[in-house]
């Protein structure tokens, strides 16, 4: 179900497209569904339908997705009714909410197993429930006198004072054979306090048909918490992040503060990895053995080899091309590595140095205020402060090749395409536009002239 508006988000964006851990809420739900060996997912859209559908198609979870529209939105039962034409009779339906992102696949697998009766009766209706200290607002689970099966779900607004005391609530998630679901959905009406078609009323019709309704009760509230407001979104985000931080620490990763880590993708760590406070990891990041990440770094789509150290405030974003950092490299503070930066072992990249689509071989250094774009840099090259590759002529990008053991002075401009021959030196302040021979010293700047005893102009007296 992804048709709701999410009024309390006060956002232009449909609620199910709000992001948790960098991924749309609905993306979390579909990714989980894809782990269930589902034949297909049916996404019921309404508010912002086109935007939601486009976002799902673009993400492509691997699971075949069908869309149905619910317009207008007359309740959860009405929502699922829209899906009836695309549900195969021999299927098992798991109803999920697009705004409940953190349900675990194992929980849903256990719920689905409840549908299969132990013996005799083949099918049951299975509800995911949990006990809440404050059940306000939720549908209450009304059980039979002996307590093992469920009789009804009563919504908050329809409940008697006695029923309001029930602490077991319906999570909004159920598993049910499609064939029976269709029969029961056809019987729903909107004769209730909210004038809505309640999906929860299928319980009543299952009971009338003599079908057992069972509750699979879990403890973990986070798995069934929905997002209705920015506050709830932030709370769930923190719960998710703390869970991820704990998983990392269980693997041996040392986090300076588990409350100050944000994972928006997949982080794989070797042994003895240390991560200081306020770091954000996005996309796919791998940190080798003994890697240390300083405080306030943002690292996306990068592979950082063993023993490398990334100092404070470094920004690495490999996007599609990726970034690789070699063993024992030292990066930052305040470095910026962009897509296609491939740094070999023991490379040093210092403060305010930007590297894009460039390869730096073992031991190359660019320590201060520099730009390397579309460059191939050899071993042990020293690239001076303030030097840049002029890789773009306004229309096309060109490569700069700096061979092994070259020394580039400070404040040089290497105008690509250009090659600096092995072992060569480029004098500070040079603008180099022609290839240089190996071993040569190249200087390309105005010669220094000095005029002795120079008299500066004086202010006129008025
Ligand atoms: C529903 C359950 C309630 C349960 C609670 C758990 C019903 C009648 N009640 O209540 O028992 O405790 O969830 O969170 O089902 N939606 C649509 N179309 C609609 C209405 C809703 O797609 O016409 C979607 C919403 O966007 C949301 C989900 O269905 O993703 C649940 O709707 P919501 O209004 O939050 O249900 P509740 O009234 O909270
Ligand atoms: Ca709700």
XYZ file of C-alpha atoms and ligand atoms in Angstrom:
502
model
C 0.000 0.000 0.000
C 1.542 3.243 -1.132
C -1.448 5.421 -1.893
C -1.577 7.528 1.264
C -0.784 11.197 1.250
C 1.260 11.613 4.397
C -0.217 14.992 5.272
C 1.851 15.307 8.431
C 5.120 15.123 6.508
C 4.186 18.581 5.113
C 6.202 17.727 2.047
C 5.756 17.996 -1.688
C 7.242 14.505 -1.992
C 4.855 11.529 -1.582
C 5.444 9.979 1.832
C 6.678 6.608 0.587
C 9.468 8.386 -1.314
C 10.866 10.074 1.790
C 14.303 8.682 2.517
C 15.548 6.560 5.384
C 19.267 5.752 5.320
C 19.388 7.378 1.894
C 16.781 5.043 0.407
C 13.070 5.733 -0.194
C 10.780 4.112 2.381
C 9.086 2.140 -0.379
C 12.511 0.989 -1.601
C 13.151 -0.589 1.805
C 9.814 -2.420 1.620
C 10.394 -3.676 -1.935
C 13.962 -4.756 -1.146
C 12.617 -6.812 1.755
C 9.861 -8.271 -0.439
C 12.477 -9.300 -2.988
C 14.085 -11.503 -0.305
C 10.852 -13.533 0.055
C 10.982 -15.291 -3.301
C 7.821 -13.419 -4.235
C 6.492 -13.914 -7.765
C 5.775 -10.233 -7.982
C 5.090 -7.118 -5.975
C 1.909 -5.148 -6.495
C 2.332 -1.488 -5.634
C -0.917 0.321 -4.887
C -0.464 3.989 -5.661
C -2.727 7.022 -5.320
C -1.282 10.277 -4.053
C 1.620 11.199 -6.308
C 1.052 7.947 -8.230
C 3.133 8.897 -11.262
C 6.083 10.038 -9.195
C 5.950 6.921 -7.002
C 5.675 4.577 -9.990
C 8.537 6.291 -11.808
C 10.737 6.040 -8.715
C 10.032 2.301 -8.352
C 10.762 1.613 -12.023
C 13.990 3.603 -11.821
C 15.258 1.766 -8.729
C 14.453 -1.711 -10.094
C 14.742 -4.099 -7.158
C 14.895 -7.139 -9.418
C 11.398 -8.183 -8.393
C 8.715 -7.958 -11.128
C 6.444 -5.062 -10.101
C 2.855 -4.390 -11.075
C 1.138 -1.099 -10.356
C -2.492 -0.511 -9.541
C -4.081 2.834 -8.764
C -6.377 3.628 -5.876
C -8.278 6.840 -6.554
C -9.794 8.113 -4.335
C -8.434 6.548 -1.125
C -11.340 4.978 0.724
C -9.398 2.918 3.242
C -6.932 0.052 3.474
C -9.535 -2.531 2.396
C -10.386 -0.443 -0.642
C -6.663 -0.175 -1.405
C -6.172 -3.943 -1.476
C -9.397 -4.376 -3.491
C -7.672 -2.512 -6.334
C -5.030 -5.244 -6.475
C -7.545 -8.104 -6.845
C -7.400 -8.260 -10.668
C -3.632 -8.801 -10.670
C -3.434 -11.362 -7.852
C -3.166 -15.005 -8.978
C -5.650 -17.279 -7.172
C -2.990 -19.792 -6.172
C -0.783 -17.160 -4.588
C -0.088 -16.125 -1.042
C -0.557 -12.410 -0.417
C 1.558 -10.511 2.084
C 0.128 -7.056 2.730
C 2.789 -4.468 3.523
C 2.698 -0.720 4.001
C 4.973 1.457 1.928
C 5.619 3.614 4.977
C 6.808 0.794 7.278
C 10.419 0.393 6.143
C 12.230 -1.769 8.693
C 10.387 -5.084 8.737
C 12.860 -7.950 8.469
C 12.506 -10.629 5.825
C 12.813 -13.381 8.489
C 9.803 -11.930 10.292
C 7.743 -12.077 7.114
C 8.933 -15.595 6.346
C 7.778 -16.687 9.804
C 4.438 -14.936 9.238
C 3.982 -16.718 5.910
C 4.699 -20.045 7.578
C 1.751 -19.379 9.928
C -0.648 -19.455 6.979
C 0.028 -23.142 6.523
C -2.031 -24.938 9.215
C -0.288 -27.752 11.059
C -2.721 -30.447 9.957
C -6.290 -30.820 8.715
C -7.140 -27.261 7.811
C -4.749 -26.160 5.071
C -4.943 -22.391 5.250
C -5.155 -19.741 7.886
C -5.098 -15.966 8.013
C -1.904 -14.757 9.705
C -1.550 -11.353 11.341
C 1.671 -9.743 12.494
C 1.006 -8.303 15.941
C 2.832 -6.930 18.921
C 2.163 -5.853 22.472
C 2.485 -2.136 23.089
C 2.628 -0.266 26.356
C 0.737 2.545 24.623
C -1.522 1.037 21.937
C -3.315 4.323 21.189
C -4.271 4.701 17.536
C -3.721 1.089 16.537
C -6.204 -1.663 15.703
C -6.683 -3.953 18.739
C -6.427 -7.729 18.514
C -9.549 -9.280 20.014
C -8.926 -12.935 20.874
C -11.256 -15.834 21.625
C -11.897 -16.760 25.259
C -9.133 -19.417 25.322
C -6.883 -16.999 23.505
C -5.095 -18.932 20.756
C -6.987 -17.571 17.767
C -8.081 -14.077 16.843
C -11.704 -13.036 16.531
C -11.471 -9.507 15.243
C -9.356 -6.412 14.803
C -11.117 -3.386 16.207
C -9.919 0.066 15.195
C -9.247 2.666 17.891
C -12.219 4.777 16.826
C -14.637 1.815 16.857
C -13.411 0.187 20.062
C -15.360 -0.159 23.312
C -13.703 1.041 26.553
C -12.962 -2.630 27.352
C -11.347 -3.209 23.932
C -9.248 -0.038 24.258
C -7.474 -1.719 27.175
C -6.135 -4.454 24.891
C -2.415 -3.936 24.387
C -1.904 -6.365 21.534
C -2.156 -4.407 18.287
C -2.256 -5.168 14.576
C 0.917 -4.075 12.814
C -0.766 -3.491 9.452
C 0.957 -6.585 8.007
C -0.865 -9.820 7.184
C -0.367 -12.961 5.101
C -3.357 -14.593 3.451
C -4.081 -16.970 0.552
C -5.179 -14.877 -2.441
C -8.264 -16.919 -3.236
C -9.818 -16.420 0.189
C -8.680 -12.825 0.423
C -10.621 -12.038 -2.729
C -13.805 -13.548 -1.283
C -13.484 -11.604 1.960
C -12.532 -8.307 0.294
C -15.759 -8.480 -1.708
C -17.717 -8.470 1.550
C -16.207 -5.317 3.080
C -18.359 -2.297 3.813
C -17.710 1.134 5.249
C -20.178 1.025 8.137
C -17.751 2.182 10.826
C -16.637 5.266 12.707
C -14.381 6.477 9.887
C -16.627 5.538 6.947
C -13.701 3.610 5.419
C -13.305 0.156 3.922
C -11.131 -1.515 6.542
C -8.792 -4.279 5.425
C -8.880 -5.415 9.044
C -12.502 -6.515 8.582
C -11.322 -9.529 6.583
C -10.672 -11.071 10.001
C -14.397 -11.014 10.725
C -15.174 -12.790 7.433
C -12.430 -15.359 7.901
C -13.898 -16.217 11.314
C -17.380 -16.470 9.740
C -15.978 -18.940 7.182
C -14.487 -21.050 9.969
C -10.908 -20.152 8.957
C -8.454 -19.826 11.837
C -6.933 -16.403 12.298
C -3.548 -16.601 13.987
C -1.295 -13.901 15.321
C 2.452 -14.015 14.887
C 3.541 -11.812 17.742
C 6.917 -10.078 17.724
C 8.668 -7.892 20.316
C 10.617 -5.501 18.143
C 8.546 -2.358 17.624
C 10.954 -0.858 15.096
C 10.016 -3.553 12.574
C 6.409 -2.406 12.391
C 6.724 1.315 13.067
C 5.315 3.473 10.319
C 6.408 6.927 9.299
C 3.832 9.684 9.540
C 5.864 12.738 10.502
C 9.409 14.082 10.210
C 9.879 13.258 13.906
C 8.978 9.608 13.354
C 11.186 9.459 10.281
C 14.131 10.792 12.297
C 13.445 8.379 15.170
C 13.387 5.399 12.820
C 16.526 6.652 11.094
C 18.344 6.736 14.452
C 17.052 3.284 15.390
C 18.246 1.931 12.045
C 21.656 3.607 12.345
C 22.215 2.330 15.867
C 21.384 -1.178 14.690
C 23.925 -0.884 11.852
C 26.551 0.560 14.216
C 26.031 -2.392 16.553
C 26.403 -4.861 13.687
C 29.740 -3.247 12.792
C 30.982 -3.334 16.368
C 30.000 -7.003 16.658
C 32.338 -7.557 13.689
C 35.101 -5.758 15.603
C 34.938 -2.291 14.031
C 35.870 0.421 16.553
C 33.453 3.301 16.367
C 34.337 6.376 18.406
C 30.607 6.903 18.956
C 27.939 4.551 17.592
C 25.418 7.397 17.784
C 27.467 9.478 15.370
C 27.729 7.212 12.345
C 25.511 7.243 9.281
C 25.327 4.390 6.826
C 23.442 4.992 3.611
C 24.447 1.891 1.736
C 26.802 -1.012 2.387
C 29.978 -0.759 4.400
C 32.326 -3.750 4.496
C 35.198 -3.623 6.961
C 38.296 -5.719 7.543
C 39.809 -6.225 10.981
C 41.018 -3.387 13.183
C 39.142 -0.658 11.376
C 38.670 2.560 13.359
C 36.060 5.157 12.517
C 35.942 8.493 14.303
C 32.804 10.564 14.892
C 30.371 12.037 12.360
C 31.302 9.980 9.322
C 28.811 9.252 6.558
C 29.181 6.232 4.280
C 27.138 5.993 1.101
C 26.701 3.517 -1.723
C 29.218 0.705 -1.516
C 32.311 1.267 0.612
C 35.006 -1.243 1.564
C 37.603 -0.540 4.229
C 40.561 -2.914 4.421
C 42.342 -4.163 7.539
C 43.596 -1.463 9.862
C 42.073 1.446 7.948
C 41.518 4.545 10.083
C 38.910 7.137 9.195
C 39.147 10.515 10.927
C 36.203 12.597 12.086
C 33.688 14.264 9.761
C 34.459 12.352 6.578
C 31.931 11.639 3.828
C 32.855 8.517 1.867
C 30.830 7.091 -1.013
C 31.533 4.249 -3.441
C 35.140 3.707 -2.536
C 37.544 0.884 -1.910
C 40.159 1.775 0.681
C 42.968 -0.737 1.091
C 44.623 -1.984 4.252
C 46.468 0.462 6.451
C 45.283 3.594 4.667
C 44.477 6.609 6.832
C 41.814 9.125 5.884
C 42.138 12.280 7.948
C 39.399 14.611 9.122
C 36.951 16.364 6.778
C 37.828 14.366 3.702
C 35.197 13.971 0.993
C 35.370 10.914 -1.234
C 32.698 10.205 -3.818
C 33.368 7.539 -6.431
C 29.856 7.694 -7.911
C 29.779 5.149 -10.781
C 33.488 5.017 -11.666
C 34.504 4.459 -8.046
C 37.538 5.566 -6.060
C 40.354 3.283 -4.950
C 42.889 4.116 -2.291
C 45.977 1.934 -2.074
C 47.580 0.285 0.938
C 49.098 2.629 3.447
C 47.977 5.781 1.612
C 47.450 8.983 3.604
C 44.495 11.115 2.586
C 43.465 14.521 3.920
C 42.658 16.360 6.047
C 40.306 18.273 3.725
C 41.015 16.180 0.626
C 38.536 15.571 -2.164
C 38.592 12.379 -4.222
C 36.188 12.246 -7.139
C 35.065 9.487 -9.563
C 37.914 7.566 -11.146
C 40.569 8.565 -8.609
C 42.804 5.490 -8.377
C 45.514 5.908 -5.835
C 48.271 3.359 -5.480
C 50.017 2.245 -2.296
C 51.564 4.905 -0.057
C 50.188 7.798 -2.053
C 49.789 11.025 -0.058
C 46.963 13.430 -0.812
C 46.951 16.431 1.489
C 44.706 19.337 2.331
C 42.647 21.025 -0.383
C 43.798 18.622 -3.060
C 41.216 17.443 -5.589
C 41.735 14.292 -7.672
C 39.398 13.225 -10.478
C 39.716 10.444 -13.056
C 43.419 10.099 -12.385
C 45.800 7.294 -11.541
C 48.583 7.896 -9.057
C 51.238 5.188 -8.831
C 52.989 4.038 -5.675
C 54.399 6.746 -3.465
C 53.200 9.744 -5.506
C 52.464 12.834 -3.402
C 50.282 15.894 -3.813
C 50.225 17.470 -0.419
C 48.755 20.938 -0.709
C 46.163 22.956 -2.673
C 46.290 21.144 -5.998
C 44.165 19.687 -8.789
C 44.801 16.474 -10.691
C 42.170 15.763 -13.354
C 42.490 13.202 -16.181
C 46.094 12.561 -15.229
C 48.365 9.536 -15.120
C 50.950 10.052 -12.426
C 53.998 7.816 -12.040
C 55.736 6.435 -8.989
C 57.307 8.782 -6.442
C 56.130 11.905 -8.284
C 56.033 15.021 -6.140
C 53.302 17.394 -7.245
C 53.765 20.877 -5.794
C 51.429 23.114 -3.900
C 48.978 25.067 -6.031
C 49.677 23.133 -9.234
C 46.873 22.108 -11.541
C 46.236 20.117 -14.658
C 44.389 22.255 -17.193
C 42.493 19.264 -18.566
C 39.593 21.022 -20.238
C 39.936 23.259 -23.288
C 36.336 24.393 -23.137
C 35.144 21.597 -25.393
C 37.132 18.429 -24.676
C 39.036 16.838 -21.836
C 42.673 15.864 -22.356
C 45.140 13.734 -20.397
C 48.253 14.793 -18.587
C 50.969 12.181 -18.187
C 53.540 12.675 -15.458
C 56.133 9.917 -15.579
C 57.993 8.305 -12.662
C 60.130 10.431 -10.342
C 59.016 13.784 -11.765
C 59.108 16.824 -9.512
C 56.471 19.456 -10.290
C 57.166 22.741 -8.493
C 54.574 24.949 -6.906
C 51.881 26.820 -8.768
C 52.379 25.126 -12.143
C 49.769 24.765 -14.870
C 50.113 21.618 -16.977
C 48.132 22.294 -20.128
C 46.859 18.954 -21.438
C 47.484 17.015 -23.549
C 51.025 17.021 -22.256
C 53.644 14.552 -21.010
C 56.328 15.309 -18.455
C 59.184 12.866 -19.073
C 60.514 10.614 -16.331
C 62.760 12.165 -13.714
C 62.087 15.670 -15.052
C 61.626 18.808 -13.008
C 59.202 21.632 -13.685
C 60.125 24.973 -12.160
C 57.629 26.711 -9.895
C 55.112 28.980 -11.610
C 55.511 27.347 -15.033
C 52.746 27.003 -17.586
C 53.728 23.861 -19.499
C 52.047 23.212 -22.846
C 54.713 21.143 -24.624
C 56.019 17.675 -23.748
C 59.249 17.666 -21.759
C 62.171 15.276 -22.166
C 63.124 12.793 -19.434
C 65.507 14.254 -16.920
C 65.049 17.844 -18.148
C 64.406 20.948 -16.077
C 61.594 22.887 -17.703
C 60.754 26.457 -16.787
C 58.061 28.402 -18.582
C 57.466 31.782 -17.001
C 58.552 35.407 -17.374
C 62.194 35.917 -16.399
C 62.735 37.878 -13.228
C 63.990 41.411 -13.760
C 64.977 43.855 -11.028
C 65.396 47.647 -11.260
C 67.752 49.009 -8.648
C 66.689 51.803 -6.288
C 63.176 51.922 -7.605
C 61.255 55.058 -6.550
C 57.623 54.365 -5.798
C 55.098 57.034 -6.910
C 54.283 59.588 -4.188
C 50.895 61.050 -3.312
C 50.364 64.572 -4.799
C 49.949 67.368 -2.265
C 46.764 69.414 -2.874
C -4.011 0.542 9.971
C -4.874 -0.614 10.498
C -4.679 -0.724 12.012
C -3.207 -0.926 12.329
C -2.372 0.187 11.717
C -0.916 -0.116 11.862
C -6.826 -0.592 9.034
C -8.270 -0.259 8.906
N -6.262 -0.326 10.198
O -4.507 1.724 10.570
O -5.427 -1.813 12.507
O -3.008 -0.981 13.733
O -2.642 0.319 10.296
O -0.159 0.973 11.416
O -6.248 -1.107 8.115
N -3.455 3.444 2.615
C -3.757 3.398 1.292
N -5.009 3.722 0.890
C -5.990 4.090 1.767
C -5.672 4.143 3.136
C -4.393 3.806 3.530
O -2.912 3.079 0.457
O -7.114 4.350 1.305
C -2.109 3.094 3.046
C -1.420 4.212 3.795
O -0.702 5.051 2.913
C -0.487 3.440 4.718
C -1.254 2.162 5.002
O -2.199 2.039 3.959
O 0.697 3.095 4.071
C -1.928 2.179 6.351
O -2.850 3.269 6.374
P -3.100 4.126 7.647
O -4.055 5.181 7.354
O -1.809 4.514 8.261
O -3.824 3.035 8.583
P -4.252 3.226 10.051
O -5.534 3.930 10.088
O -3.142 3.806 10.819
Ca -0.881 4.501 10.273
